[in-house]
Amino acid sequence: MERRVRVRFAPSPTGALHMGGVRTALFNYLFAKKHGGDFLLRIEDTDQTRYVPGAEEYIQEALKWCGLIVDEGVGVGGDCGPYRQSERKPLYKQYALQLVESGNAYYSFDTAEELAAERAACEARKETFIYNAQSRTHLKNSLNMSAEEVEKALADGVPYVIRFKMPENEELELHDLIRGEVHFQTSLLDDKVLFKADGMPTYHLANVVDDHLMTISHVIRGEEWLPSMPLHVLLYKALGWEDTMPEFAHLPLILKPVGNGKLSKRDGNKMGFPVFPMAFTDPDTGEIWHGYKEDGYFPEAFVNMLALLGWNPGDGDEREIFTMDELIEMFSLERVKKAGARFDPEKTKWFNHKYLQMKDNAEIAEMMQEYLKADGIEFDNERLAMVCGLMKERVNFVKELYDECKFFFVAPTEYVEKDVKKFWKPESTELMKEFHALLSEQPVLSKEACDATINEWLAAKGLGYGKCMNPFRVAVIGYAKGPHMLDVAEIIGKEETLTRLQRAIDLFPTIIGQ
Ligand code: GLU
């Protein structure tokens, strides 16, 4: 029988969720939905020292904003709960003990001081201390103690951790769905702690136990977890769960826009782009991090950009814009590459630009009203939608659109002097007076209604279009940029257009020293 696809996103609540984490969640989600399976959210909070208040809520909000709907897990519930590891604390110990019992793990009673001394001694010999098959033979652990000694130490409450007994000198050939065969030599691995002195499991034990109990079919996670794969596979074997062990897929790193290395949260603030889906204030340091949401990105654009970080739709398929449904349909782990994927902040803006173009003008107008209201400006939705239609091609963000469109809503109070000087020539004053008169005679102003009349009038004078439209533009807009002036006039209306033009006729001669 085909196994039901069940994947999980398992972040640790140690701060805001980095966009690399969101990409992991996205690929898990796409894989689950593609195969009609379940997408779980498990919070891995076994390391209480790294817990950051608010991080868990942040993770849930961020997933929601991106449209990644959790089927089962924290905040949703389900049959395999609880889904927060700190609430599962009582169930891990039995598995650690089972491993001790079967000889796959052992008690280690070494104190922090003793381990520090070992480390120092190794350093003095220019070696690195590793708790492994060699060193474990002379350290304070149950492998070197009699059963009675161990029992006594436990009864006396001597603090201990439980370590995995890494097999010696085994060559492991493991399969990764993205990387193919991956080889590990167990002699290079250490005896990882599985269970801590505080009664909590470590990430490794809790992760494997939970993936098993939650019947996870595929573990899809970042490349930084690849070194943990041999331990996890050995744990499945040691616990007798090899038959139902999930398949593994380790996603490529997300690289800095320039130079080498993994994209870090510091890169964002340094280079001026967000690395987090939503803004976040670190409760400890007060540090403020930008978010895609607050910076005006559409979630669809953000998700689309992330989907292409390490995945592509296939050879010869040049498409770059995908809805979530299209992504679900096309996604496959075979098309995820193993090489690091370079993040490009400019391309991310391009995605936002594309999504802005696809939006309905009325919808953009609705979003723009927020900025208008904040500035106490009233402008009806219908005309605002016309503004959006006319101007959206020029911008990447709604806020940018608002800034570029200000002249539609309020008459210029200042004029760009160099533009005035460049386009308002001494003869422009007279020409604009005549133009004012010509426009006054038109019942409505628009390209359709008066472009022909204007052209005729200019032709009779032997003047080009620019001679009239350039001074007209600086008069109405305040600078020498913007859409067709008759489109502007149509939207702001005849009366407002003429008022602005008259003001320039009165003011500009002084500016140009006429
Ligand atoms: N808690 C780990 C993290 O923070 C999960 C890694 C995994 O998916 O196994 O990324």
Short mmCIF file of C-alpha atoms and ligand atoms in Angstrom, two decimals:
data_model
loop_
_atom_site.label_atom_id
_atom_site.label_comp_id
_atom_site.label_asym_id
_atom_site.label_seq_id
_atom_site.Cartn_x
_atom_site.Cartn_y
_atom_site.Cartn_z
CA MET A 1 0.00 0.00 0.00
CA GLU A 2 1.25 3.49 -0.87
CA ARG A 3 2.25 5.35 2.22
CA ARG A 4 0.30 8.51 3.00
CA VAL A 5 2.50 11.56 2.50
CA ARG A 6 2.95 13.38 5.79
CA VAL A 7 5.57 16.07 6.13
CA ARG A 8 6.32 18.47 8.90
CA PHE A 9 7.81 21.89 9.32
CA ALA A 10 9.64 21.76 12.64
CA PRO A 11 11.10 25.14 13.57
CA SER A 12 12.65 26.01 16.89
CA PRO A 13 11.16 29.18 18.37
CA THR A 14 14.50 30.93 18.75
CA GLY A 15 13.57 34.17 16.99
CA ALA A 16 11.88 35.39 13.85
CA LEU A 17 11.58 32.85 11.06
CA HIS A 18 14.26 33.50 8.45
CA MET A 19 13.16 33.37 4.80
CA GLY A 20 15.20 30.18 4.44
CA GLY A 21 12.87 28.66 7.01
CA VAL A 22 9.87 29.89 5.08
CA ARG A 23 11.28 28.25 1.95
CA THR A 24 11.60 24.96 3.86
CA ALA A 25 7.99 25.29 5.01
CA LEU A 26 6.91 26.13 1.45
CA PHE A 27 8.64 23.11 -0.12
CA ASN A 28 7.13 20.86 2.53
CA TYR A 29 3.71 22.36 1.90
CA LEU A 30 3.99 22.03 -1.89
CA PHE A 31 5.16 18.43 -1.61
CA ALA A 32 2.33 17.54 0.78
CA LYS A 33 -0.36 19.16 -1.34
CA LYS A 34 0.99 17.73 -4.57
CA HIS A 35 0.62 14.25 -3.13
CA GLY A 36 -2.67 14.87 -1.35
CA GLY A 37 -0.91 14.56 2.00
CA ASP A 38 -0.64 16.42 5.28
CA PHE A 39 1.46 19.41 6.26
CA LEU A 40 2.25 19.45 9.98
CA LEU A 41 3.65 22.19 12.18
CA ARG A 42 5.70 20.98 15.12
CA ILE A 43 7.44 23.37 17.47
CA GLU A 44 10.83 22.07 18.56
CA ASP A 45 11.39 23.87 21.83
CA THR A 46 13.45 21.37 23.78
CA ASP A 47 16.24 23.88 24.26
CA GLN A 48 14.61 26.18 26.78
CA THR A 49 17.68 28.40 26.98
CA ARG A 50 17.17 29.50 23.39
CA TYR A 51 13.43 30.13 23.67
CA VAL A 52 12.36 33.58 22.48
CA PRO A 53 8.92 34.79 23.56
CA GLY A 54 6.69 35.64 20.63
CA ALA A 55 8.67 33.53 18.17
CA GLU A 56 6.08 30.78 18.01
CA GLU A 57 3.26 33.22 17.28
CA TYR A 58 5.48 34.86 14.71
CA ILE A 59 6.01 31.53 12.94
CA GLN A 60 2.29 30.85 12.80
CA GLU A 61 1.50 34.35 11.54
CA ALA A 62 4.21 34.15 8.90
CA LEU A 63 2.93 30.83 7.56
CA LYS A 64 -0.57 32.26 7.43
CA TRP A 65 0.59 35.38 5.61
CA CYS A 66 2.32 33.19 3.01
CA GLY A 67 -0.82 31.10 2.53
CA LEU A 68 0.76 27.92 3.91
CA ILE A 69 -2.16 26.29 5.64
CA VAL A 70 -1.24 23.88 8.40
CA ASP A 71 -3.31 20.68 8.40
CA GLU A 72 -2.18 19.42 11.74
CA GLY A 73 -0.04 20.73 14.55
CA VAL A 74 0.44 23.66 16.88
CA GLY A 75 -2.51 26.01 16.67
CA VAL A 76 -4.59 23.46 14.76
CA GLY A 77 -4.55 20.22 16.73
CA GLY A 78 -4.71 16.68 15.41
CA ASP A 79 -4.45 13.04 16.40
CA CYS A 80 -0.72 13.00 17.13
CA GLY A 81 -0.59 15.90 19.57
CA PRO A 82 0.63 17.66 21.49
CA TYR A 83 2.79 19.18 18.77
CA ARG A 84 4.95 21.35 20.99
CA GLN A 85 7.92 19.27 22.15
CA SER A 86 8.06 20.87 25.59
CA GLU A 87 4.56 19.46 26.15
CA ARG A 88 5.71 16.01 25.08
CA LYS A 89 8.53 15.91 27.62
CA PRO A 90 7.34 12.80 29.55
CA LEU A 91 7.31 10.55 26.53
CA TYR A 92 10.94 10.81 25.40
CA LYS A 93 12.74 9.23 28.33
CA GLN A 94 11.43 5.72 27.65
CA TYR A 95 13.05 5.77 24.21
CA ALA A 96 16.36 6.93 25.62
CA LEU A 97 16.17 4.09 28.17
CA GLN A 98 15.21 1.61 25.47
CA LEU A 99 18.39 2.59 23.64
CA VAL A 100 20.48 2.11 26.78
CA GLU A 101 18.83 -1.24 27.32
CA SER A 102 19.59 -2.41 23.81
CA GLY A 103 23.21 -1.27 24.06
CA ASN A 104 22.84 1.58 21.58
CA ALA A 105 23.23 4.31 24.16
CA TYR A 106 24.86 4.77 27.54
CA TYR A 107 24.85 6.97 30.63
CA SER A 108 27.56 9.55 30.78
CA PHE A 109 28.31 10.95 34.23
CA ASP A 110 31.17 13.26 33.24
CA THR A 111 30.90 16.66 34.86
CA ALA A 112 31.26 19.84 32.88
CA GLU A 113 34.63 20.41 34.57
CA GLU A 114 35.89 16.95 33.63
CA LEU A 115 34.90 17.45 30.02
CA ALA A 116 36.52 20.89 30.00
CA ALA A 117 39.74 19.32 31.30
CA GLU A 118 39.60 16.66 28.55
CA ARG A 119 39.11 19.39 25.98
CA ALA A 120 42.03 21.40 27.34
CA ALA A 121 44.30 18.36 27.35
CA CYS A 122 43.40 17.65 23.73
CA GLU A 123 44.00 21.26 22.74
CA ALA A 124 47.43 21.13 24.36
CA ARG A 125 48.21 18.24 21.99
CA LYS A 126 46.71 20.25 19.10
CA GLU A 127 43.81 17.81 18.85
CA THR A 128 40.09 18.33 19.04
CA PHE A 129 38.20 16.56 21.75
CA ILE A 130 35.41 14.31 20.52
CA TYR A 131 33.32 12.05 22.69
CA ASN A 132 33.62 8.93 20.58
CA ALA A 133 34.71 5.30 20.45
CA GLN A 134 38.29 6.21 21.37
CA SER A 135 37.69 8.67 24.17
CA ARG A 136 34.65 6.98 25.66
CA THR A 137 36.85 4.15 26.94
CA HIS A 138 38.48 6.35 29.58
CA LEU A 139 35.61 8.71 30.41
CA LYS A 140 33.07 8.45 33.20
CA ASN A 141 30.26 6.54 31.58
CA SER A 142 28.24 3.41 32.11
CA LEU A 143 30.32 1.53 29.52
CA ASN A 144 33.24 1.65 31.92
CA MET A 145 31.26 0.98 35.10
CA SER A 146 29.78 -2.14 36.63
CA ALA A 147 26.00 -2.51 36.70
CA GLU A 148 26.09 -1.88 40.47
CA GLU A 149 28.09 1.32 40.07
CA VAL A 150 25.66 2.61 37.49
CA GLU A 151 22.69 1.74 39.63
CA LYS A 152 24.22 3.46 42.62
CA ALA A 153 25.07 6.60 40.68
CA LEU A 154 21.50 6.75 39.39
CA ALA A 155 20.06 6.09 42.85
CA ASP A 156 22.31 8.80 44.32
CA GLY A 157 21.00 11.26 41.78
CA VAL A 158 24.39 11.87 40.12
CA PRO A 159 23.62 14.06 37.11
CA TYR A 160 23.94 12.27 33.80
CA VAL A 161 23.22 12.56 30.12
CA ILE A 162 22.44 9.68 27.78
CA ARG A 163 24.68 9.46 24.73
CA PHE A 164 24.29 7.53 21.53
CA LYS A 165 26.92 4.86 21.10
CA MET A 166 28.08 5.65 17.60
CA PRO A 167 29.20 2.45 15.88
CA GLU A 168 32.89 2.33 15.14
CA ASN A 169 34.26 2.44 11.63
CA GLU A 170 31.11 1.86 9.64
CA GLU A 171 30.68 3.21 6.15
CA LEU A 172 27.10 4.39 5.70
CA GLU A 173 25.59 4.89 2.28
CA LEU A 174 22.37 6.81 2.73
CA HIS A 175 19.87 8.05 0.21
CA ASP A 176 18.81 11.65 -0.06
CA LEU A 177 16.02 12.52 -2.50
CA ILE A 178 17.90 15.61 -3.70
CA ARG A 179 21.50 14.54 -3.33
CA GLY A 180 21.32 10.87 -4.24
CA GLU A 181 23.74 8.60 -2.36
CA VAL A 182 25.51 10.30 0.51
CA HIS A 183 28.38 8.62 2.32
CA PHE A 184 29.28 8.94 5.97
CA GLN A 185 32.04 7.33 7.97
CA THR A 186 30.87 6.76 11.53
CA SER A 187 34.39 7.12 12.94
CA LEU A 188 34.17 10.82 12.16
CA LEU A 189 30.99 11.22 14.17
CA ASP A 190 30.66 11.74 17.89
CA ASP A 191 28.51 10.14 20.56
CA LYS A 192 25.77 12.74 20.56
CA VAL A 193 23.81 13.50 23.68
CA LEU A 194 20.25 12.23 23.29
CA PHE A 195 18.89 13.00 26.70
CA LYS A 196 19.98 15.88 28.90
CA ALA A 197 20.56 16.25 32.63
CA ASP A 198 17.48 18.51 32.85
CA GLY A 199 15.24 15.62 31.80
CA MET A 200 14.71 16.98 28.31
CA PRO A 201 15.58 15.14 25.13
CA THR A 202 17.96 16.82 22.70
CA TYR A 203 16.86 17.83 19.24
CA HIS A 204 18.08 14.53 17.76
CA LEU A 205 16.09 12.20 19.97
CA ALA A 206 12.94 14.30 20.07
CA ASN A 207 13.03 14.86 16.32
CA VAL A 208 13.32 11.16 15.47
CA VAL A 209 10.81 10.01 18.08
CA ASP A 210 8.28 12.60 16.96
CA ASP A 211 8.73 11.95 13.27
CA HIS A 212 8.08 8.30 14.02
CA LEU A 213 5.07 8.87 16.28
CA MET A 214 3.61 11.41 13.89
CA THR A 215 4.07 8.93 11.00
CA ILE A 216 6.11 11.37 8.96
CA SER A 217 6.85 9.98 5.50
CA HIS A 218 9.36 12.55 4.24
CA VAL A 219 11.77 14.77 6.11
CA ILE A 220 12.38 17.85 3.99
CA ARG A 221 14.72 20.30 5.67
CA GLY A 222 17.69 22.60 5.20
CA GLU A 223 21.13 21.43 4.20
CA GLU A 224 22.50 22.35 7.63
CA TRP A 225 20.81 19.20 8.95
CA LEU A 226 22.54 16.86 6.51
CA PRO A 227 25.32 16.05 9.03
CA SER A 228 22.59 14.85 11.43
CA MET A 229 21.21 12.38 8.91
CA PRO A 230 23.51 9.41 9.78
CA LEU A 231 22.68 9.74 13.47
CA HIS A 232 18.97 9.96 12.71
CA VAL A 233 19.06 6.92 10.42
CA LEU A 234 21.02 4.96 13.06
CA LEU A 235 18.47 5.98 15.67
CA TYR A 236 15.61 4.66 13.53
CA LYS A 237 17.48 1.38 13.20
CA ALA A 238 18.36 1.19 16.88
CA LEU A 239 14.78 1.86 17.89
CA GLY A 240 13.50 -0.82 15.52
CA TRP A 241 11.69 1.62 13.26
CA GLU A 242 13.68 1.14 10.10
CA ASP A 243 10.68 -0.15 8.14
CA THR A 244 8.75 3.06 8.52
CA MET A 245 11.71 5.43 8.46
CA PRO A 246 10.94 8.60 6.49
CA GLU A 247 12.79 9.46 3.31
CA PHE A 248 15.14 12.41 3.53
CA ALA A 249 15.56 15.48 1.36
CA HIS A 250 18.03 18.22 2.28
CA LEU A 251 17.34 21.54 0.57
CA PRO A 252 20.14 23.69 -0.84
CA LEU A 253 21.43 26.69 1.04
CA ILE A 254 20.24 30.17 0.19
CA LEU A 255 23.33 32.21 -0.66
CA LYS A 256 24.10 35.89 -0.16
CA PRO A 257 23.34 38.17 -3.15
CA VAL A 258 27.07 38.68 -3.64
CA GLY A 259 30.14 36.87 -2.39
CA ASN A 260 30.27 33.53 -0.69
CA GLY A 261 28.27 32.00 2.05
CA LYS A 262 24.85 31.53 3.39
CA LEU A 263 22.42 34.44 3.51
CA SER A 264 22.39 35.63 7.09
CA LYS A 265 19.99 37.90 8.89
CA ARG A 266 22.75 40.50 9.18
CA ASP A 267 23.03 40.68 5.37
CA GLY A 268 19.53 42.08 5.18
CA ASN A 269 20.06 45.11 7.37
CA LYS A 270 23.52 45.61 5.86
CA MET A 271 22.40 45.50 2.25
CA GLY A 272 18.94 46.98 2.66
CA PHE A 273 16.49 44.13 2.09
CA PRO A 274 14.37 42.07 4.47
CA VAL A 275 15.34 38.50 5.32
CA PHE A 276 12.23 37.91 7.38
CA PRO A 277 8.66 37.51 6.12
CA MET A 278 7.36 39.99 8.67
CA ALA A 279 8.96 42.68 10.82
CA PHE A 280 10.26 41.52 14.17
CA THR A 281 11.55 43.27 17.24
CA ASP A 282 13.98 41.18 19.23
CA PRO A 283 12.55 41.18 22.77
CA ASP A 284 16.05 40.96 24.30
CA THR A 285 18.06 43.40 22.26
CA GLY A 286 15.28 45.66 20.98
CA GLU A 287 16.78 45.22 17.52
CA ILE A 288 14.26 45.81 14.74
CA TRP A 289 14.21 43.61 11.65
CA HIS A 290 12.46 44.49 8.44
CA GLY A 291 9.79 42.22 7.00
CA TYR A 292 8.59 41.63 3.46
CA LYS A 293 5.03 42.24 4.57
CA GLU A 294 5.65 45.65 6.09
CA ASP A 295 8.00 46.61 3.27
CA GLY A 296 5.07 46.32 0.90
CA TYR A 297 5.63 42.97 -0.78
CA PHE A 298 2.65 40.86 -1.75
CA PRO A 299 2.72 37.41 -0.15
CA GLU A 300 2.23 35.84 -3.60
CA ALA A 301 5.34 37.60 -4.89
CA PHE A 302 7.38 36.58 -1.87
CA VAL A 303 6.26 32.96 -2.15
CA ASN A 304 6.85 32.90 -5.91
CA MET A 305 10.38 34.22 -5.41
CA LEU A 306 11.09 31.64 -2.68
CA ALA A 307 9.78 28.77 -4.80
CA LEU A 308 12.46 29.47 -7.39
CA LEU A 309 15.26 29.47 -4.84
CA GLY A 310 16.54 25.99 -5.54
CA TRP A 311 13.66 24.69 -7.62
CA ASN A 312 12.68 25.25 -11.25
CA PRO A 313 9.80 23.97 -13.35
CA GLY A 314 11.94 22.03 -15.81
CA ASP A 315 14.25 22.28 -18.79
CA GLY A 316 13.02 24.64 -21.42
CA ASP A 317 10.25 25.99 -19.23
CA GLU A 318 11.04 29.66 -18.96
CA ARG A 319 8.04 30.64 -16.87
CA GLU A 320 8.73 32.45 -13.65
CA ILE A 321 5.31 33.48 -12.42
CA PHE A 322 3.33 30.78 -10.66
CA THR A 323 0.27 30.78 -8.49
CA MET A 324 0.29 28.56 -5.45
CA ASP A 325 -1.92 26.05 -7.27
CA GLU A 326 0.47 25.93 -10.21
CA LEU A 327 3.39 25.45 -7.85
CA ILE A 328 1.58 22.58 -6.16
CA GLU A 329 0.92 20.96 -9.47
CA MET A 330 4.44 21.33 -10.82
CA PHE A 331 6.54 20.83 -7.70
CA SER A 332 8.79 17.83 -7.37
CA LEU A 333 11.83 17.14 -5.23
CA GLU A 334 13.65 15.77 -8.30
CA ARG A 335 13.71 19.30 -9.65
CA VAL A 336 15.29 20.74 -6.52
CA LYS A 337 18.98 21.22 -7.15
CA LYS A 338 21.68 20.61 -4.60
CA ALA A 339 23.85 23.63 -5.35
CA GLY A 340 23.21 26.72 -3.24
CA ALA A 341 20.60 29.14 -4.62
CA ARG A 342 21.64 32.77 -4.82
CA PHE A 343 19.17 35.26 -3.43
CA ASP A 344 18.57 38.32 -5.59
CA PRO A 345 16.84 41.27 -3.89
CA GLU A 346 16.32 43.10 -7.20
CA LYS A 347 14.60 40.08 -8.68
CA THR A 348 12.38 39.98 -5.62
CA LYS A 349 11.26 43.52 -6.40
CA TRP A 350 10.67 42.43 -9.98
CA PHE A 351 8.32 39.73 -8.72
CA ASN A 352 6.41 42.30 -6.75
CA HIS A 353 6.22 44.50 -9.83
CA LYS A 354 4.76 41.62 -11.83
CA TYR A 355 2.16 40.84 -9.20
CA LEU A 356 1.23 44.50 -8.97
CA GLN A 357 0.60 44.55 -12.73
CA MET A 358 -1.67 41.51 -12.42
CA LYS A 359 -3.80 43.08 -9.71
CA ASP A 360 -7.10 44.63 -10.48
CA ASN A 361 -6.93 48.44 -10.50
CA ALA A 362 -9.86 48.66 -8.10
CA GLU A 363 -8.03 46.37 -5.68
CA ILE A 364 -4.88 48.47 -5.83
CA ALA A 365 -6.99 51.59 -5.34
CA GLU A 366 -8.41 50.04 -2.21
CA MET A 367 -4.90 49.45 -0.89
CA MET A 368 -3.86 52.97 -1.81
CA GLN A 369 -6.75 54.52 0.14
CA GLU A 370 -4.86 53.64 3.32
CA TYR A 371 -2.04 56.04 2.36
CA LEU A 372 -4.44 58.73 1.20
CA LYS A 373 -6.35 58.54 4.45
CA ALA A 374 -3.15 58.80 6.47
CA ASP A 375 -2.41 62.06 4.67
CA GLY A 376 -6.00 63.27 5.06
CA ILE A 377 -6.63 63.20 1.32
CA GLU A 378 -10.00 62.29 -0.16
CA PHE A 379 -10.13 60.91 -3.66
CA ASP A 380 -12.90 58.73 -5.03
CA ASN A 381 -12.19 55.09 -5.78
CA GLU A 382 -13.14 55.24 -9.41
CA ARG A 383 -10.66 57.95 -10.27
CA LEU A 384 -8.11 56.32 -8.02
CA ALA A 385 -8.45 53.09 -10.02
CA MET A 386 -7.78 55.11 -13.17
CA VAL A 387 -4.64 56.52 -11.55
CA CYS A 388 -3.52 52.99 -10.67
CA GLY A 389 -4.10 51.76 -14.21
CA LEU A 390 -2.09 54.62 -15.61
CA MET A 391 0.82 54.49 -13.20
CA LYS A 392 1.32 50.93 -11.91
CA GLU A 393 3.64 49.95 -14.75
CA ARG A 394 6.19 52.42 -13.39
CA VAL A 395 6.48 51.07 -9.86
CA ASN A 396 7.11 47.95 -7.77
CA PHE A 397 5.09 48.74 -4.64
CA VAL A 398 1.75 50.28 -3.72
CA LYS A 399 3.49 52.80 -1.45
CA GLU A 400 5.79 53.76 -4.29
CA LEU A 401 2.73 54.15 -6.48
CA TYR A 402 1.24 56.52 -3.96
CA ASP A 403 4.43 58.59 -3.81
CA GLU A 404 4.62 58.75 -7.60
CA CYS A 405 0.98 59.73 -7.86
CA LYS A 406 0.81 62.46 -5.24
CA PHE A 407 0.31 65.14 -7.90
CA PHE A 408 -3.04 63.62 -8.84
CA PHE A 409 -4.37 64.22 -5.37
CA VAL A 410 -2.81 67.53 -4.42
CA ALA A 411 -1.65 70.45 -6.54
CA PRO A 412 2.08 71.00 -6.40
CA THR A 413 3.11 73.44 -3.72
CA GLU A 414 6.71 73.35 -4.83
CA TYR A 415 8.14 73.07 -8.31
CA VAL A 416 11.41 71.46 -9.37
CA GLU A 417 13.28 74.59 -10.35
CA LYS A 418 15.61 72.98 -12.86
CA ASP A 419 12.64 71.45 -14.69
CA VAL A 420 10.81 74.77 -14.73
CA LYS A 421 13.89 76.51 -16.08
CA LYS A 422 14.43 73.81 -18.67
CA PHE A 423 10.90 73.64 -20.05
CA TRP A 424 9.25 77.01 -19.37
CA LYS A 425 10.89 79.24 -21.95
CA PRO A 426 10.19 82.97 -22.13
CA GLU A 427 7.77 82.30 -25.02
CA SER A 428 6.00 79.58 -23.00
CA THR A 429 4.11 82.14 -20.88
CA GLU A 430 2.22 83.49 -23.88
CA LEU A 431 1.74 80.02 -25.36
CA MET A 432 0.34 78.69 -22.10
CA LYS A 433 -2.08 81.58 -21.81
CA GLU A 434 -3.45 80.67 -25.23
CA PHE A 435 -3.45 77.00 -24.29
CA HIS A 436 -5.39 77.86 -21.14
CA ALA A 437 -7.98 79.58 -23.29
CA LEU A 438 -8.12 76.62 -25.68
CA LEU A 439 -8.63 74.14 -22.88
CA SER A 440 -11.30 76.33 -21.29
CA GLU A 441 -13.35 75.95 -24.44
CA GLN A 442 -13.31 72.16 -24.29
CA PRO A 443 -16.29 70.57 -22.54
CA VAL A 444 -14.07 67.84 -21.01
CA LEU A 445 -10.38 67.23 -20.99
CA SER A 446 -9.10 63.88 -22.20
CA LYS A 447 -6.90 62.47 -24.91
CA GLU A 448 -9.92 61.28 -26.81
CA ALA A 449 -11.82 64.54 -26.54
CA CYS A 450 -9.14 67.11 -27.29
CA ASP A 451 -5.93 65.62 -28.64
CA ALA A 452 -6.96 66.32 -32.24
CA THR A 453 -7.87 69.95 -31.48
CA ILE A 454 -4.57 70.53 -29.74
CA ASN A 455 -2.62 69.00 -32.60
CA GLU A 456 -4.42 71.20 -35.11
CA TRP A 457 -3.78 74.28 -33.01
CA LEU A 458 -0.08 73.43 -32.71
CA ALA A 459 0.23 72.59 -36.39
CA ALA A 460 -1.21 75.99 -37.30
CA LYS A 461 1.50 77.56 -35.17
CA GLY A 462 4.19 75.33 -36.59
CA LEU A 463 5.00 74.02 -33.11
CA GLY A 464 5.76 70.49 -31.96
CA TYR A 465 3.77 68.66 -29.28
CA GLY A 466 6.56 68.89 -26.72
CA LYS A 467 6.72 72.66 -26.91
CA CYS A 468 3.25 72.72 -25.39
CA MET A 469 3.17 69.58 -23.27
CA ASN A 470 6.48 70.09 -21.46
CA PRO A 471 5.65 73.47 -19.88
CA PHE A 472 2.10 72.20 -19.31
CA ARG A 473 3.57 69.22 -17.42
CA VAL A 474 5.76 71.21 -15.05
CA ALA A 475 2.81 73.52 -14.43
CA VAL A 476 0.37 70.76 -13.50
CA ILE A 477 2.66 68.15 -11.96
CA GLY A 478 5.54 70.27 -10.64
CA TYR A 479 8.30 68.28 -12.37
CA ALA A 480 9.12 66.85 -15.78
CA LYS A 481 8.00 63.25 -15.33
CA GLY A 482 4.76 61.34 -15.52
CA PRO A 483 2.15 59.89 -17.83
CA HIS A 484 0.46 61.58 -20.82
CA MET A 485 -0.70 65.02 -19.73
CA LEU A 486 -4.18 64.63 -21.16
CA ASP A 487 -4.62 61.46 -19.11
CA VAL A 488 -3.59 63.46 -16.08
CA ALA A 489 -5.99 66.26 -17.00
CA GLU A 490 -8.82 63.77 -17.46
CA ILE A 491 -8.34 62.36 -13.99
CA ILE A 492 -7.84 65.58 -12.07
CA GLY A 493 -10.59 67.29 -14.07
CA LYS A 494 -10.87 70.43 -16.14
CA GLU A 495 -11.25 72.88 -13.30
CA GLU A 496 -8.25 71.67 -11.33
CA THR A 497 -6.12 71.48 -14.48
CA LEU A 498 -6.91 75.08 -15.39
CA THR A 499 -6.34 76.33 -11.85
CA ARG A 500 -2.89 74.72 -11.78
CA LEU A 501 -2.03 76.05 -15.22
CA GLN A 502 -3.10 79.56 -14.26
CA ARG A 503 -0.99 79.43 -11.14
CA ALA A 504 2.07 78.54 -13.19
CA ILE A 505 1.34 81.33 -15.68
CA ASP A 506 1.37 83.76 -12.74
CA LEU A 507 4.39 82.27 -11.00
CA PHE A 508 6.84 80.89 -13.52
CA PRO A 509 7.88 84.13 -15.27
CA THR A 510 9.47 85.23 -11.97
CA ILE A 511 11.17 81.85 -11.52
CA ILE A 512 12.77 82.03 -14.96
CA GLY A 513 13.55 85.76 -14.51
CA GLN A 514 11.31 86.87 -17.36
N1 GLU B 1 14.16 22.16 14.82
C1 GLU B 1 14.95 22.05 13.64
C2 GLU B 1 15.09 23.45 13.05
O1 GLU B 1 15.03 24.38 13.78
C3 GLU B 1 14.29 21.10 12.69
C4 GLU B 1 15.19 20.43 11.74
C5 GLU B 1 14.46 19.28 11.07
O2 GLU B 1 13.58 19.58 10.26
O3 GLU B 1 14.73 18.15 11.36
O4 GLU B 1 15.27 23.68 11.88
#
